[in-house]
Short mmCIF file of C-alpha atoms and ligand atoms in Angstrom, two decimals:
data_model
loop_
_atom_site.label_atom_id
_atom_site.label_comp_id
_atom_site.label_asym_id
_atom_site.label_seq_id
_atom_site.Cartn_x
_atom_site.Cartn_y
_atom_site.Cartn_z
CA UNK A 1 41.40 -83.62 -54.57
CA UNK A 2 41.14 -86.43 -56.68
CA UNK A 3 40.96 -89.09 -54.05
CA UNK A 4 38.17 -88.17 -52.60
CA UNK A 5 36.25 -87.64 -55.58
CA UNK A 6 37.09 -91.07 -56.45
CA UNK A 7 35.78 -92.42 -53.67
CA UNK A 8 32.94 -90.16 -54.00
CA UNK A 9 32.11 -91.52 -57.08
CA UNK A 10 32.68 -94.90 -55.80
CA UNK A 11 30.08 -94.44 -52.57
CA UNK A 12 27.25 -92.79 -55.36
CA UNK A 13 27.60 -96.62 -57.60
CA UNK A 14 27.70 -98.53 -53.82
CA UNK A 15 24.87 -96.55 -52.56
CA UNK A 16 22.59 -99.67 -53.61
CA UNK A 17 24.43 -102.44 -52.23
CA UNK A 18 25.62 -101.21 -48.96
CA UNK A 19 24.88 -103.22 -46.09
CA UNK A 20 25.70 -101.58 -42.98
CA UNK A 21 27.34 -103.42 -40.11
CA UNK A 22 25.28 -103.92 -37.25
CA UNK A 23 25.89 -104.30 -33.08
CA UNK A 24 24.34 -107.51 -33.50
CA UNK A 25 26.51 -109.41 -36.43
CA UNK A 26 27.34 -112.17 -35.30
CA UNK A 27 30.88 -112.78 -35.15
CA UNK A 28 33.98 -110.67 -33.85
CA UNK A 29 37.54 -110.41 -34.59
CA UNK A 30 39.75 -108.49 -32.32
CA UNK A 31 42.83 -107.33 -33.15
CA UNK A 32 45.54 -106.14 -30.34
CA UNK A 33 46.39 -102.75 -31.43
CA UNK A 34 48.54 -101.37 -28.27
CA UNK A 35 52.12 -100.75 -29.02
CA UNK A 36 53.67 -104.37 -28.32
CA UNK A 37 50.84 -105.43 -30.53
CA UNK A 38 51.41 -102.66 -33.34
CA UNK A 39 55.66 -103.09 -32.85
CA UNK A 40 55.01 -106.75 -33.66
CA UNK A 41 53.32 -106.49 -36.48
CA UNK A 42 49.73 -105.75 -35.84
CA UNK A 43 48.63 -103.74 -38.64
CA UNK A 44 49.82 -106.36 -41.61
CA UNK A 45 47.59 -108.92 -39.43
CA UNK A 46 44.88 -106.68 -39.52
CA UNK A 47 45.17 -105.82 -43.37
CA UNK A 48 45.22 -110.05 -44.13
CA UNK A 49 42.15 -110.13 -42.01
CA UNK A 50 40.28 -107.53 -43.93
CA UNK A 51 41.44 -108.84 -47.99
CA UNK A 52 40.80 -112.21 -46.36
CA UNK A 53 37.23 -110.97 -45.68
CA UNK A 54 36.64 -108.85 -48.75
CA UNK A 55 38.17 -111.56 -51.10
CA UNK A 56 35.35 -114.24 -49.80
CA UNK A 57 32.28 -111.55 -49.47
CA UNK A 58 31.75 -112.07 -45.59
CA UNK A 59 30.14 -109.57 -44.16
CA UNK A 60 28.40 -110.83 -40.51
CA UNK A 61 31.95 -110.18 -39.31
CA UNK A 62 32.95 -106.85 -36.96
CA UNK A 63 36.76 -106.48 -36.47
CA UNK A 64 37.99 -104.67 -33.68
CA UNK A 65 40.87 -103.39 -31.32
CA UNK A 66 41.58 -103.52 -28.22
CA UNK A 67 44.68 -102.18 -26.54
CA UNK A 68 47.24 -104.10 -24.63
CA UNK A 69 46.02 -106.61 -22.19
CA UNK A 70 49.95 -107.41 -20.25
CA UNK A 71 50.75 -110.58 -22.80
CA UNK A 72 52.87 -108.10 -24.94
CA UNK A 73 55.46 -111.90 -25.69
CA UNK A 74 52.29 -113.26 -27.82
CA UNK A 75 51.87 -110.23 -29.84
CA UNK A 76 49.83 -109.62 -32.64
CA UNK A 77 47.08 -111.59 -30.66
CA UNK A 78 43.84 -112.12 -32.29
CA UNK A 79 40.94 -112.80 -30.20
CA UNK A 80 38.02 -114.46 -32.64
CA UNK A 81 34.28 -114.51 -30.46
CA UNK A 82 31.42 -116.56 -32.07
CA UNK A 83 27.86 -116.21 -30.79
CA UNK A 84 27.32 -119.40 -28.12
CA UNK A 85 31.48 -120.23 -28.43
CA UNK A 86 34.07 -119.64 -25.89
CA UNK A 87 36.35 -116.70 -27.13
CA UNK A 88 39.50 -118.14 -28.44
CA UNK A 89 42.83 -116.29 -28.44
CA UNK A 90 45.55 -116.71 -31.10
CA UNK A 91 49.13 -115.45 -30.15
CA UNK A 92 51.70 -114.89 -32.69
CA UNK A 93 49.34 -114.30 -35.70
CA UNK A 94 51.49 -113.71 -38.79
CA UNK A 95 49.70 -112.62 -42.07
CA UNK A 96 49.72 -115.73 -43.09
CA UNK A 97 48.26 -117.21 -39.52
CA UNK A 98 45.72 -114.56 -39.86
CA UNK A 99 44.77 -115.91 -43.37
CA UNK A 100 43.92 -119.14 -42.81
CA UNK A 101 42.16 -118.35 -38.96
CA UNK A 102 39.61 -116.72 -41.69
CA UNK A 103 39.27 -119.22 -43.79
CA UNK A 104 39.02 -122.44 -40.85
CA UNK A 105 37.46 -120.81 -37.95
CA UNK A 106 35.65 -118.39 -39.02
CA UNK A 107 34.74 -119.83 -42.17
CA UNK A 108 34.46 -123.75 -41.72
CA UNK A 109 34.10 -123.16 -37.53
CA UNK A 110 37.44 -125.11 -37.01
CA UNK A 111 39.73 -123.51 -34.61
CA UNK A 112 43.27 -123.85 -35.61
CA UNK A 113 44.03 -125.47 -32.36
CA UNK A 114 48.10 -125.14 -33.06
CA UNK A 115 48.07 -121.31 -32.32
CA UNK A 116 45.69 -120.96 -29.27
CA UNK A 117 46.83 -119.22 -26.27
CA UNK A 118 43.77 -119.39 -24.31
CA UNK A 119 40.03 -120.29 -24.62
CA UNK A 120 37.41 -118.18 -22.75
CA UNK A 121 34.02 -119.45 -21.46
CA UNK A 122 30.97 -117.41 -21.54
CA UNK A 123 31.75 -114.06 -23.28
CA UNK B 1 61.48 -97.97 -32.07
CA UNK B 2 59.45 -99.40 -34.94
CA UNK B 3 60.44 -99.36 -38.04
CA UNK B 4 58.45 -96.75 -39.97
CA UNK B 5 56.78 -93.70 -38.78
CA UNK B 6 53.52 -94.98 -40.22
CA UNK B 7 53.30 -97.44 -37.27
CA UNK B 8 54.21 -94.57 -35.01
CA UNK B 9 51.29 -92.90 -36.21
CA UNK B 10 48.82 -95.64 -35.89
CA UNK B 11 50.36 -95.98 -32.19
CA UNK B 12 49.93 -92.62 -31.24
CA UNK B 13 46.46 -92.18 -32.19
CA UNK B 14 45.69 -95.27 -30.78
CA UNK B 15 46.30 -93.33 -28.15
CA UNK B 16 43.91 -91.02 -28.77
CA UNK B 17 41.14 -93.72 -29.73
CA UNK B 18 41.98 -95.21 -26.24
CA UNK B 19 40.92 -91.25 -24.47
CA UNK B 20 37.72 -91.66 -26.42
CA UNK B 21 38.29 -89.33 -29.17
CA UNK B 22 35.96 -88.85 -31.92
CA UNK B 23 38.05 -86.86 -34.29
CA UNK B 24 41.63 -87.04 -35.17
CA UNK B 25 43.74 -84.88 -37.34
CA UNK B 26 46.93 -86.26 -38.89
CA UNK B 27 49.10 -83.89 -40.13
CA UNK B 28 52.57 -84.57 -41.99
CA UNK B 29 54.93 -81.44 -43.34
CA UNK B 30 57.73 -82.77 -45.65
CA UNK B 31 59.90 -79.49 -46.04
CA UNK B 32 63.46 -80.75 -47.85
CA UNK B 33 64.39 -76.97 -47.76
CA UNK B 34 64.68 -76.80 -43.87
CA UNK B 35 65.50 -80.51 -43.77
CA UNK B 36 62.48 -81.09 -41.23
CA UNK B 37 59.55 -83.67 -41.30
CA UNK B 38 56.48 -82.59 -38.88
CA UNK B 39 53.58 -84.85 -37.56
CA UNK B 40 51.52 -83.36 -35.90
CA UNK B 41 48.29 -85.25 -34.16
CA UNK B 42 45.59 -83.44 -32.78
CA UNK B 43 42.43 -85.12 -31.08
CA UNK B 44 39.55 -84.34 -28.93
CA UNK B 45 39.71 -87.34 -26.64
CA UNK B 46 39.49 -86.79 -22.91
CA UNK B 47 43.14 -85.14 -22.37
CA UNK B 48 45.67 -85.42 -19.59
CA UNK B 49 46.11 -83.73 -16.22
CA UNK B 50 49.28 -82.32 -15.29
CA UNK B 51 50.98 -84.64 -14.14
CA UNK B 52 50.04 -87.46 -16.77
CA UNK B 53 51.77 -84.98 -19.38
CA UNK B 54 54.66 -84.15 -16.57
CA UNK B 55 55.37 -88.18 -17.41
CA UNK B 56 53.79 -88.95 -20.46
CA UNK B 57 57.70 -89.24 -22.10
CA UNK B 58 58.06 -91.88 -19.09
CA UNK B 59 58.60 -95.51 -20.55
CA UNK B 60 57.69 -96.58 -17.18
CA UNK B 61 54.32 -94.44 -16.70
CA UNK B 62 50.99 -95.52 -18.18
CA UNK B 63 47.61 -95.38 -16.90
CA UNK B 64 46.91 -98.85 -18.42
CA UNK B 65 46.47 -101.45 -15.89
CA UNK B 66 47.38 -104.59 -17.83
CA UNK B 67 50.95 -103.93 -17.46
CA UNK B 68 53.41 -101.19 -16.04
CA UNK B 69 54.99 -99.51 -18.69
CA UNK B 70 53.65 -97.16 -21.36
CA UNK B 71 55.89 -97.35 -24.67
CA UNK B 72 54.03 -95.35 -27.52
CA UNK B 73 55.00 -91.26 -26.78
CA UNK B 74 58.28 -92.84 -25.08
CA UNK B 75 59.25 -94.20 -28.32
CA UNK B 76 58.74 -90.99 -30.10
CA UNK B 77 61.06 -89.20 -27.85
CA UNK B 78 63.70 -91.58 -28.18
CA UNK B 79 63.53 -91.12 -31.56
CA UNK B 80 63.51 -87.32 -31.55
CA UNK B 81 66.70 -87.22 -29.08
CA UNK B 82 68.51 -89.84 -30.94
CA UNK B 83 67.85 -87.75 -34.33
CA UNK B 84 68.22 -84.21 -32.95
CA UNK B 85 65.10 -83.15 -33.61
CA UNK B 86 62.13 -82.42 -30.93
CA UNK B 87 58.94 -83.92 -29.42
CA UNK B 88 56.14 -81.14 -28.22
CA UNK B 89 53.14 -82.76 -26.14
CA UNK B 90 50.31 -80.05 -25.33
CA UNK B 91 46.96 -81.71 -23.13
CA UNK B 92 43.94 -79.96 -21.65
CA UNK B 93 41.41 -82.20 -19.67
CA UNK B 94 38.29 -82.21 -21.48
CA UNK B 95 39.20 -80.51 -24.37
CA UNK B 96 42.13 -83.07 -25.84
CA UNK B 97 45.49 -83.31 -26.74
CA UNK B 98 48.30 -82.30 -29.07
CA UNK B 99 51.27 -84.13 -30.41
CA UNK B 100 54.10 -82.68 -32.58
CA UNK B 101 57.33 -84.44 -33.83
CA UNK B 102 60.13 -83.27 -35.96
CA UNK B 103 62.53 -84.61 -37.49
CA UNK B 104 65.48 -83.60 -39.59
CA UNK B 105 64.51 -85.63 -43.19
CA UNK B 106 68.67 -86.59 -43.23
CA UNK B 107 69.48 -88.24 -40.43
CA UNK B 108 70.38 -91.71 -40.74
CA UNK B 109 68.49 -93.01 -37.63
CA UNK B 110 65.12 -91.87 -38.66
CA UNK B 111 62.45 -94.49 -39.32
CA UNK B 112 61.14 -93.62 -43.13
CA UNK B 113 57.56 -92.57 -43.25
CA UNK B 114 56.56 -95.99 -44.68
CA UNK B 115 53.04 -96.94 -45.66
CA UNK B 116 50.80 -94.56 -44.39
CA UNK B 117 47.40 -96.15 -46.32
CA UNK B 118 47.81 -99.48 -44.40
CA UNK B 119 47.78 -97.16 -41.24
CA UNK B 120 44.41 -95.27 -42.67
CA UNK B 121 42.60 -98.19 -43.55
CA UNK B 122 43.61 -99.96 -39.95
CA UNK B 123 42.90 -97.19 -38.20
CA UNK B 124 39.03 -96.92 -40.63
CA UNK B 125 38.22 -100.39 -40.02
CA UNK B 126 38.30 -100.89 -36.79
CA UNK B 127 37.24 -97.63 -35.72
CA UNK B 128 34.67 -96.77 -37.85
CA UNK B 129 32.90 -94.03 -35.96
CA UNK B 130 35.88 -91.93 -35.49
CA UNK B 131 36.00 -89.23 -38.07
CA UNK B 132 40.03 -88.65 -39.10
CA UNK B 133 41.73 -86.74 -41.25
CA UNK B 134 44.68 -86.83 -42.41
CA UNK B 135 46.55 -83.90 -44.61
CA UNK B 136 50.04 -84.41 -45.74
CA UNK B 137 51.88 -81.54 -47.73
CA UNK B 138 55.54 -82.42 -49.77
CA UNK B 139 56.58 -80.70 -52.48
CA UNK B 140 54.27 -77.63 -52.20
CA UNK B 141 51.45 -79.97 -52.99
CA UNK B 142 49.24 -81.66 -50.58
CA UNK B 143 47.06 -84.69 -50.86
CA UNK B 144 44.22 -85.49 -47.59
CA UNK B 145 42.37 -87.80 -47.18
CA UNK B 146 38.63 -87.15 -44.98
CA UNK B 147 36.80 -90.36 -43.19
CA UNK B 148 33.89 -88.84 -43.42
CA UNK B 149 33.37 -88.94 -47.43
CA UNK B 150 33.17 -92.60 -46.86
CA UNK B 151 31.85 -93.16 -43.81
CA UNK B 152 29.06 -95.25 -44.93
CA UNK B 153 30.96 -97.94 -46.65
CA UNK B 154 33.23 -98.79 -43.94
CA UNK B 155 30.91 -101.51 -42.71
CA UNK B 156 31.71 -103.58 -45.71
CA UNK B 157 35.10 -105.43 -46.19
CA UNK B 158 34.80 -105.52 -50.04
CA UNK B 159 34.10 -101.63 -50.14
CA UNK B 160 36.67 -100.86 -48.02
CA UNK B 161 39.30 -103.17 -49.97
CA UNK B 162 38.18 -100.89 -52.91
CA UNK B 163 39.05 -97.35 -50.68
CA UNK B 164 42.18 -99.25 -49.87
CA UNK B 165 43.14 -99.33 -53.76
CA UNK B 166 41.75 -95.55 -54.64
CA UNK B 167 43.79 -94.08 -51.72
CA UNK B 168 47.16 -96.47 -52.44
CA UNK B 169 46.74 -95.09 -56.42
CA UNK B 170 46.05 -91.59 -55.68
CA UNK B 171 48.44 -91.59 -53.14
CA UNK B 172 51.32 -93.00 -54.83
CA UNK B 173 50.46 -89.91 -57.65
CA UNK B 174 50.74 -87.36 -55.19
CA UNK B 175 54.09 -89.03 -53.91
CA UNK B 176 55.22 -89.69 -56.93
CA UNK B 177 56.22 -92.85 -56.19
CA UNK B 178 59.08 -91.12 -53.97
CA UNK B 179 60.37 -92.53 -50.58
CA UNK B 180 60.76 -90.33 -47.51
N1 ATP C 201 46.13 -88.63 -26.82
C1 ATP C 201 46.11 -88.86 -25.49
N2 ATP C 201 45.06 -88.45 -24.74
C2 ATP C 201 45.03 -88.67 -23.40
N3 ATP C 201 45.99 -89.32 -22.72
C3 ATP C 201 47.06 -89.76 -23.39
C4 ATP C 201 47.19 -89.56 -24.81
N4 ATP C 201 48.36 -90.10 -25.21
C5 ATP C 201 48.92 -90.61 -24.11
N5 ATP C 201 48.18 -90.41 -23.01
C6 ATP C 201 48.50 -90.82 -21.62
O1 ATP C 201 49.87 -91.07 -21.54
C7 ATP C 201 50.13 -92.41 -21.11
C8 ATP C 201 51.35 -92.95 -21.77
O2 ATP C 201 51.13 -93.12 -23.18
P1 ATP C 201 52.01 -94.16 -24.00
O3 ATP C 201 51.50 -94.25 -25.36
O4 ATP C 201 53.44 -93.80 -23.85
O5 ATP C 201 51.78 -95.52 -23.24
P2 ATP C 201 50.43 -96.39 -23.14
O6 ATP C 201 49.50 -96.00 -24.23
O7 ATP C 201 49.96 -96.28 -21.75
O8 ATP C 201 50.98 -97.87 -23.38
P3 ATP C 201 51.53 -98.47 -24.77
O9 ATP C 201 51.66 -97.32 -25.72
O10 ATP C 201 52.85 -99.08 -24.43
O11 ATP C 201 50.54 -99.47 -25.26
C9 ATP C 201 48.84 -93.17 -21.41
O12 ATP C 201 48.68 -94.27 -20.53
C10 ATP C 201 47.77 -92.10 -21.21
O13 ATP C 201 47.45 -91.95 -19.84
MG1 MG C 202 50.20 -95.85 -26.26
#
């Protein structure tokens, strides 16, 4: 199966370089991943996130899931947590929403203020 | 409904993420000469008792307590009784569960099968200590794809952007670049 032995082939030349992702890195992304999340476009949210990441190297980062917590209207919701920082819900995250929550908050530690749903003390 | 059976798929074993599963097997069967497209997902999460699988098809049953309806399998039914085709739901507690949908490839209300990598890598990002497989067969051939070959560079974005582009190129060879 040629797939997998390209990506064989690929693990052998990363074997070096890998840096594996701890429990303790130090910021999360969480991505709503029931059905209302998923139906409203979820998984191109989630991809965005992930080239966003890859395309500027950042690697302290875990993304996540979580399932459906009842605001199924705000879907795809991105929760972003930062060690010390109230966790800060985005509703509505388009691809391009998504995009540039990488590059402000969790880049440059602005939250984009226009798509908050909710801010969370002590988590 | 969603629109492609990709997202379906990502949904349902979302389902079997959320019942603690720690292997999942995708399984798609293209067969043009009986007109039928199978997925089939089998996982070892916790199960269901009876009568969670008497109402599993239920839009208004869940076991979730954020809200009160449960969508995911009663999607998949609608979509099998709106098509003609058939949605098979086997569960044993403690041992896991087993979900089958056909499809007759023709009809005009079925969702196509759509992007099935962007549901892989989703589904390997953000649950990288799940070990899935998936194994689709069209055309006599069969391409799969195992979790576990690169379960070590899952942890990093860039690594997995680059098992996002091997599995979209070998992919699109074993599909030939043909839409289902
Ligand atoms: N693979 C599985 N293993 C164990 N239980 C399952 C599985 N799939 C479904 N169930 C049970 O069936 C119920 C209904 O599933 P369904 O996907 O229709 O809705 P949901 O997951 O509860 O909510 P939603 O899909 O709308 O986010 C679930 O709440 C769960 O109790
Ligand atoms: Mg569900």
């Amino acid at each position: 199966m040629k797939s997998l032995e390209d990506l064989k082939r690929i693990r052998e030349q990363a074997q070096a370089q890998i840096r594996l992702r701890t429990q303790e890195a130090n910021t999360k992304i969480i991505v709503g991943m029931g059905t209302c999340g998923i139906a409203a476009g979820a998984r191109e949210t989630l991809m965005a996130i992930l080239d966003e990441l890859a395309k500027r190297n950042i690697q302290d980062v875990v993304v996540t899931q979580t399932g459906c917590v009842g605001l199924c209207e705000y879907e795809p919701l991105v929760n972003v947590v930062k060690p010390g920082q109230p966790k800060i819900t985005y509703m509505k995250v388009t691809p391009e929403r998504a995009r540039q929550i990488v590059a402000s908050h969790i880049v440059n530690d602005q939250v984009v203020n226009e798509w908050v749903l909710s801010t969370e003390e002590g988590v | 409904m969603m629109e492609e059976l990709s997202l379906h798929i990502l949904d349902i074993v979302e389902n079997s993420i959320n019942a603690k599963a720690t292997r999942v097997d995708i399984e798609v069967d293209i067969n043009k000469e009986e007109n039928l497209i199978t997925i089939k997902v089998t996982d070892n999460g916790k199960g269901m008792d009876e009568k969670t699988l008497e109402n599993v098809k239920d839009p208004f049953f869940t076991t979730k307590t954020t809200r009160k309806v449960g969508l995911g399998v009663s999607f998949l039914d609608e979509i099998a009784q709106l098509t003609g085709g058939s949605l098979d739901i086997e569960s044993k507690l403690g041992i896991g569960t087993t979900i089958k949908l056909k499809l007759p490839i023709d009809h005009p209300d079925r969702p196509p099968l759509g992007d099935i990598v962007s549901t892989l890598i989703t589904l390997l990002a953000t649950n990288p200590c799940v070990w899935i497989v998936y194994r689709e067969t069209r055309n006599g051939k069969s391409w799969e794809f195992n979790s576990k070959e690169v379960e070590e560079l899952l942890g990093d974005y860039a690594w997995l952007g680059k098992i996002k582009e091997v599995l979209y190129n070998s992919y699109k060879e074993f599909t030939g670049g043909e839409l289902i």
